[in-house]
Amino acid sequence: MWIYSFLMRNTSTTPAGQRAGEIEDGNLCACRIKQVSLCLKTNTIRMSIKKVRIFKKIAKIVLITALSVVVLLFFLNYFLAYRLESYLRKELVGRVSDATDQFYILSYDNLSINLLNGELRIEGIEFRPDSAVFDQWKAQDRLPDLYFDAKIDAIDFRGINLIWRWSYERLDFDVFEIQSPVLDIYHSCYLSGPGQKMKVKKTDVKSEKKKTEMHFSLEAPLIELVSPSWTFSMDHLLFNIQSVSLDRFRMMNAKVGLNNENMSVTPTIDVELKGLYYDHEKRDFDVKDVYFHTKNVDWAFDNGFYNLHAGNILFSGNELTLDDIRLESPYSKEEFAVKHPKHADRLGLNVKHFSMRNINVLSFVKNKTLVAENAVAEQVFFEVYKNRQLPVQLKYKPMIYEFIQKAPVLIDVDCVTVRDMDLVYEELSRKGKRPGKLFFTGINGVFHDVTNIVKHPDQYIVLNADAKFMGNGSLTAEWKIPVDSLNKSFLLDAHMSKFDFSALNAMITPAAPIRITSGQVNDLTFSIKGTDLLADIRMRLLYENLIVELLKEKEDGTVERKFNSALVNMVVRNSNPRRKNEKPYVTNITSVKRDPNRSTFNYIWLLLRPAIADVVGVSQAEQEAAGEVAEFVKAIKSLFHPDKNEEGAVKEPV
């Protein structure tokens, strides 16, 4: 304003005579204006310089503060790592040794902690028996039944909540990784030394009990736990986990081994669990989803006499699928019974595909109950080979349904379906040169209400099935199997139509010098009611034109005994009924005793054999009139009868 006033005073109206002086005064005013402008610019520059100096001071303070924070964090990180490492070495390592009477040693190579991202990493971890203590305990015969050896390249905690350092009770973190773990667990009453296989202690003659050798091993590139939270206490060995929860557990390409004197298996597996929760005190467990996969599993067991192969095993979305399942023996049919110390039956199994849907995982884990909607087995081949020329040890063989009744877990499956199954039974008789064969093909069946949970006394598992018998007879059957082990009764009803009698030669001729040349079954029905010890059978067999031959072995093969064959065919019932208007013969055989040393399959056939012989046989008077008839009937009846010694005891049970 003062500039404006100054200019106004010096620019007021004046007479013309004064103009020259005024011009000089105008020049002076312009100079003054320039001086003022220069002053203003100078003040602006001075203010800018002052601001720069203030900014530099602030930046310097911020930089010093940041560096101080970094240094502080570095020292805090170092302090926590030092304290944590000190704790682990002094407390955890010492407690492990003290809690195990100095048997185990816990060690690690390096520990690092990063406060900025909450990462804790421990490298070169080993948990193993102390070799000196091991040798001492071994000399004193006081080695534990169970011990293990673990090596881990690194354990990595990321996103860890370091508050646990002061509480020692709860540990929360985002990701937990176990890198390249190698775990060996040994179980036996006598061990040979660390890192070596176990030796089983000699059998106690008095108790006749024997602990089996067991070695479990695990090798995995990586085990990952996402968002886990553990609550634990340090009161006992290592720590007691009170509860565990995590979003995901994942272990891929892990090699798991299980070996003992009877079996050996080492598959590579992938496992992923989601939404896992476990509370030890409440005995509560939950899991949202389970994924398990392995393939090309080969499990050798029974001292190498059998190998179980599975091409693919997958559990996902509460559904289990198995492909290419094979039970095989490296020994031939002839070698098996000769070399096996106990069993004369050589088994074989091949299942192309098996699946089970809607499995309740929680029920299985919590209650040991297998609950599922249904199971399906497709393209199944099952064979049994028996060599009756070799004596075997007497051993009780349970009925096949007893395996369900006495299963180690409870079972509750709505239905089990079998599709396209072939069943083959081969038997080398005591005097036979080649085995006889009995087979069913194209079996399709459904087991309804497969369970061992008893809901009422009169409860049965019901099998409805159909098949081709010996390649041409259409057979349908219903088998009612008791659920309650206290209920000993089972029921079996079957029907078959249009069967060629000569198809039985595959079973009969190798076992006895008999051959059926013709005969047509028009209709067959039978009903069996029995227990695991006794059974009754009622059979109605309608057939016609039955003609048989009696054979004689010669060096160049078998020949027919024509006269004897003609005599037999004169007196054997060649048709039932014999005449059109005659009532057919129906047989009822009661109280057939089961040999408990024989299989269920043999028991069923043992019931069918006397019924068939009775239908086609002759009376005792007719047998006495023709010795060859008696020979024929005896041959039929002896197909599945073992020889007996003087006391009547079975010498060679099947």
PDB file of N, CA, C and O in Angstrom, residues 144-148 184-191 196-201 210-217 257-265 299:
ATOM      1  N   PRO A 144      13.760-100.725  24.801  1.00  0.00           N
ATOM      2  CA  PRO A 144      12.305-100.543  24.710  1.00  0.00           C
ATOM      3  C   PRO A 144      11.719-101.312  23.533  1.00  0.00           C
ATOM      4  O   PRO A 144      12.409-101.609  22.551  1.00  0.00           O
ATOM      5  N   ASP A 145      10.434-101.654  23.647  1.00  0.00           N
ATOM      6  CA  ASP A 145       9.755-102.335  22.551  1.00  0.00           C
ATOM      7  C   ASP A 145       9.633-101.438  21.329  1.00  0.00           C
ATOM      8  O   ASP A 145       9.571-101.918  20.201  1.00  0.00           O
ATOM      9  N   LEU A 146       9.596-100.133  21.558  1.00  0.00           N
ATOM     10  CA  LEU A 146       9.406 -99.177  20.469  1.00  0.00           C
ATOM     11  C   LEU A 146      10.471 -98.097  20.542  1.00  0.00           C
ATOM     12  O   LEU A 146      10.683 -97.499  21.589  1.00  0.00           O
ATOM     13  N   TYR A 147      11.153 -97.849  19.449  1.00  0.00           N
ATOM     14  CA  TYR A 147      12.066 -96.708  19.384  1.00  0.00           C
ATOM     15  C   TYR A 147      12.112 -96.196  17.960  1.00  0.00           C
ATOM     16  O   TYR A 147      11.723 -96.896  17.015  1.00  0.00           O
ATOM     17  N   PHE A 148      12.546 -94.957  17.799  1.00  0.00           N
ATOM     18  CA  PHE A 148      12.558 -94.389  16.457  1.00  0.00           C
ATOM     19  C   PHE A 148      13.740 -93.462  16.268  1.00  0.00           C
ATOM     20  O   PHE A 148      14.412 -93.037  17.210  1.00  0.00           O
ATOM     21  N   ASP A 184      12.325 -93.382  10.865  1.00  0.00           N
ATOM     22  CA  ASP A 184      12.340 -94.833  11.010  1.00  0.00           C
ATOM     23  C   ASP A 184      11.821 -95.194  12.397  1.00  0.00           C
ATOM     24  O   ASP A 184      12.334 -94.689  13.403  1.00  0.00           O
ATOM     25  N   ILE A 185      10.806 -96.046  12.437  1.00  0.00           N
ATOM     26  CA  ILE A 185      10.233 -96.522  13.698  1.00  0.00           C
ATOM     27  C   ILE A 185      10.390 -98.033  13.748  1.00  0.00           C
ATOM     28  O   ILE A 185      10.014 -98.738  12.805  1.00  0.00           O
ATOM     29  N   TYR A 186      10.938 -98.536  14.842  1.00  0.00           N
ATOM     30  CA  TYR A 186      11.168 -99.967  15.006  1.00  0.00           C
ATOM     31  C   TYR A 186      10.366-100.463  16.201  1.00  0.00           C
ATOM     32  O   TYR A 186      10.285 -99.791  17.229  1.00  0.00           O
ATOM     33  N   HIS A 187       9.795-101.643  16.038  1.00  0.00           N
ATOM     34  CA  HIS A 187       9.019-102.223  17.132  1.00  0.00           C
ATOM     35  C   HIS A 187       9.370-103.696  17.277  1.00  0.00           C
ATOM     36  O   HIS A 187       9.182-104.498  16.365  1.00  0.00           O
ATOM     37  N   SER A 188       9.898-104.057  18.413  1.00  0.00           N
ATOM     38  CA  SER A 188      10.221-105.446  18.698  1.00  0.00           C
ATOM     39  C   SER A 188      10.663-105.543  20.151  1.00  0.00           C
ATOM     40  O   SER A 188      10.984-104.540  20.791  1.00  0.00           O
ATOM     41  N   CYS A 189      10.670-106.781  20.665  1.00  0.00           N
ATOM     42  CA  CYS A 189      11.153-106.975  22.032  1.00  0.00           C
ATOM     43  C   CYS A 189      12.669-107.144  22.063  1.00  0.00           C
ATOM     44  O   CYS A 189      13.265-107.184  23.122  1.00  0.00           O
ATOM     45  N   TYR A 190      13.288-107.280  20.901  1.00  0.00           N
ATOM     46  CA  TYR A 190      14.739-107.389  20.862  1.00  0.00           C
ATOM     47  C   TYR A 190      15.245-106.735  19.580  1.00  0.00           C
ATOM     48  O   TYR A 190      14.819-107.075  18.494  1.00  0.00           O
ATOM     49  N   LEU A 191      16.141-105.761  19.729  1.00  0.00           N
ATOM     50  CA  LEU A 191      16.660-105.010  18.598  1.00  0.00           C
ATOM     51  C   LEU A 191      18.140-105.275  18.438  1.00  0.00           C
ATOM     52  O   LEU A 191      18.864-105.475  19.408  1.00  0.00           O
ATOM     53  N   GLN A 196      19.585-100.537  12.264  1.00  0.00           N
ATOM     54  CA  GLN A 196      19.551-101.868  11.683  1.00  0.00           C
ATOM     55  C   GLN A 196      18.176-102.486  11.881  1.00  0.00           C
ATOM     56  O   GLN A 196      17.405-102.055  12.738  1.00  0.00           O
ATOM     57  N   LYS A 197      17.907-103.507  11.103  1.00  0.00           N
ATOM     58  CA  LYS A 197      16.624-104.190  11.256  1.00  0.00           C
ATOM     59  C   LYS A 197      16.564-104.941  12.575  1.00  0.00           C
ATOM     60  O   LYS A 197      17.578-105.335  13.130  1.00  0.00           O
ATOM     61  N   MET A 198      15.346-105.146  13.039  1.00  0.00           N
ATOM     62  CA  MET A 198      15.158-105.790  14.325  1.00  0.00           C
ATOM     63  C   MET A 198      15.173-107.296  14.195  1.00  0.00           C
ATOM     64  O   MET A 198      14.863-107.855  13.154  1.00  0.00           O
ATOM     65  N   LYS A 199      15.545-107.936  15.261  1.00  0.00           N
ATOM     66  CA  LYS A 199      15.468-109.383  15.356  1.00  0.00           C
ATOM     67  C   LYS A 199      14.425-109.747  16.393  1.00  0.00           C
ATOM     68  O   LYS A 199      14.371-109.169  17.459  1.00  0.00           O
ATOM     69  N   VAL A 200      13.597-110.702  16.059  1.00  0.00           N
ATOM     70  CA  VAL A 200      12.523-111.096  16.956  1.00  0.00           C
ATOM     71  C   VAL A 200      13.059-112.019  18.030  1.00  0.00           C
ATOM     72  O   VAL A 200      13.850-112.920  17.758  1.00  0.00           O
ATOM     73  N   LYS A 201      12.646-111.762  19.231  1.00  0.00           N
ATOM     74  CA  LYS A 201      13.066-112.602  20.342  1.00  0.00           C
ATOM     75  C   LYS A 201      12.540-114.021  20.162  1.00  0.00           C
ATOM     76  O   LYS A 201      11.472-114.237  19.626  1.00  0.00           O
ATOM     77  N   LYS A 210       4.744-114.637  20.377  1.00  0.00           N
ATOM     78  CA  LYS A 210       5.891-114.142  19.643  1.00  0.00           C
ATOM     79  C   LYS A 210       5.579-112.759  19.084  1.00  0.00           C
ATOM     80  O   LYS A 210       4.572-112.572  18.402  1.00  0.00           O
ATOM     81  N   LYS A 211       6.450-111.824  19.409  1.00  0.00           N
ATOM     82  CA  LYS A 211       6.273-110.492  18.851  1.00  0.00           C
ATOM     83  C   LYS A 211       6.863-110.446  17.451  1.00  0.00           C
ATOM     84  O   LYS A 211       7.945-110.948  17.216  1.00  0.00           O
ATOM     85  N   THR A 212       6.131-109.824  16.555  1.00  0.00           N
ATOM     86  CA  THR A 212       6.609-109.763  15.184  1.00  0.00           C
ATOM     87  C   THR A 212       7.489-108.534  14.973  1.00  0.00           C
ATOM     88  O   THR A 212       7.322-107.510  15.623  1.00  0.00           O
ATOM     89  N   GLU A 213       8.396-108.692  14.065  1.00  0.00           N
ATOM     90  CA  GLU A 213       9.271-107.593  13.670  1.00  0.00           C
ATOM     91  C   GLU A 213       8.456-106.555  12.912  1.00  0.00           C
ATOM     92  O   GLU A 213       7.622-106.892  12.081  1.00  0.00           O
ATOM     93  N   MET A 214       8.708-105.277  13.203  1.00  0.00           N
ATOM     94  CA  MET A 214       7.979-104.225  12.518  1.00  0.00           C
ATOM     95  C   MET A 214       8.881-103.027  12.317  1.00  0.00           C
ATOM     96  O   MET A 214       9.504-102.546  13.265  1.00  0.00           O
ATOM     97  N   HIS A 215       8.964-102.556  11.075  1.00  0.00           N
ATOM     98  CA  HIS A 215       9.767-101.382  10.757  1.00  0.00           C
ATOM     99  C   HIS A 215       8.937-100.461   9.881  1.00  0.00           C
ATOM    100  O   HIS A 215       8.514-100.843   8.792  1.00  0.00           O
ATOM    101  N   PHE A 216       8.695 -99.240  10.381  1.00  0.00           N
ATOM    102  CA  PHE A 216       7.963 -98.223   9.624  1.00  0.00           C
ATOM    103  C   PHE A 216       8.938 -97.123   9.239  1.00  0.00           C
ATOM    104  O   PHE A 216       9.715 -96.651  10.075  1.00  0.00           O
ATOM    105  N   SER A 217       8.905 -96.708   7.971  1.00  0.00           N
ATOM    106  CA  SER A 217       9.806 -95.661   7.512  1.00  0.00           C
ATOM    107  C   SER A 217       9.043 -94.634   6.684  1.00  0.00           C
ATOM    108  O   SER A 217       8.032 -94.956   6.049  1.00  0.00           O
ATOM    109  N   GLY A 257       7.327 -96.876   4.113  1.00  0.00           N
ATOM    110  CA  GLY A 257       7.674 -98.290   4.159  1.00  0.00           C
ATOM    111  C   GLY A 257       7.138 -98.968   5.405  1.00  0.00           C
ATOM    112  O   GLY A 257       7.108 -98.382   6.484  1.00  0.00           O
ATOM    113  N   LEU A 258       6.674-100.188   5.241  1.00  0.00           N
ATOM    114  CA  LEU A 258       6.211-101.002   6.362  1.00  0.00           C
ATOM    115  C   LEU A 258       6.721-102.416   6.133  1.00  0.00           C
ATOM    116  O   LEU A 258       6.369-103.062   5.149  1.00  0.00           O
ATOM    117  N   ASN A 259       7.570-102.890   7.043  1.00  0.00           N
ATOM    118  CA  ASN A 259       8.209-104.191   6.858  1.00  0.00           C
ATOM    119  C   ASN A 259       8.214-104.977   8.163  1.00  0.00           C
ATOM    120  O   ASN A 259       8.454-104.408   9.234  1.00  0.00           O
ATOM    121  N   ASN A 260       7.928-106.248   8.063  1.00  0.00           N
ATOM    122  CA  ASN A 260       8.169-107.183   9.157  1.00  0.00           C
ATOM    123  C   ASN A 260       8.467-108.547   8.539  1.00  0.00           C
ATOM    124  O   ASN A 260       8.664-108.660   7.337  1.00  0.00           O
ATOM    125  N   GLU A 261       8.495-109.564   9.368  1.00  0.00           N
ATOM    126  CA  GLU A 261       8.890-110.879   8.853  1.00  0.00           C
ATOM    127  C   GLU A 261       7.851-111.483   7.925  1.00  0.00           C
ATOM    128  O   GLU A 261       8.149-112.419   7.181  1.00  0.00           O
ATOM    129  N   ASN A 262       6.623-110.956   7.925  1.00  0.00           N
ATOM    130  CA  ASN A 262       5.567-111.525   7.099  1.00  0.00           C
ATOM    131  C   ASN A 262       5.181-110.652   5.916  1.00  0.00           C
ATOM    132  O   ASN A 262       4.483-111.116   5.008  1.00  0.00           O
ATOM    133  N   MET A 263       5.567-109.368   5.924  1.00  0.00           N
ATOM    134  CA  MET A 263       5.120-108.504   4.839  1.00  0.00           C
ATOM    135  C   MET A 263       6.120-107.386   4.605  1.00  0.00           C
ATOM    136  O   MET A 263       6.934-107.051   5.457  1.00  0.00           O
ATOM    137  N   SER A 264       6.026-106.803   3.403  1.00  0.00           N
ATOM    138  CA  SER A 264       6.898-105.695   3.033  1.00  0.00           C
ATOM    139  C   SER A 264       6.180-104.853   1.995  1.00  0.00           C
ATOM    140  O   SER A 264       5.724-105.370   0.976  1.00  0.00           O
ATOM    141  N   VAL A 265       6.063-103.535   2.248  1.00  0.00           N
ATOM    142  CA  VAL A 265       5.405-102.637   1.305  1.00  0.00           C
ATOM    143  C   VAL A 265       6.047-101.264   1.417  1.00  0.00           C
ATOM    144  O   VAL A 265       6.337-100.786   2.515  1.00  0.00           O
ATOM    145  N   TRP A 299       2.722-105.279  -2.182  1.00  0.00           N
ATOM    146  CA  TRP A 299       2.802-105.647  -0.769  1.00  0.00           C
ATOM    147  C   TRP A 299       3.092-107.141  -0.682  1.00  0.00           C
ATOM    148  O   TRP A 299       2.245-107.974  -0.979  1.00  0.00           O
TER     149      TRP A 299
END
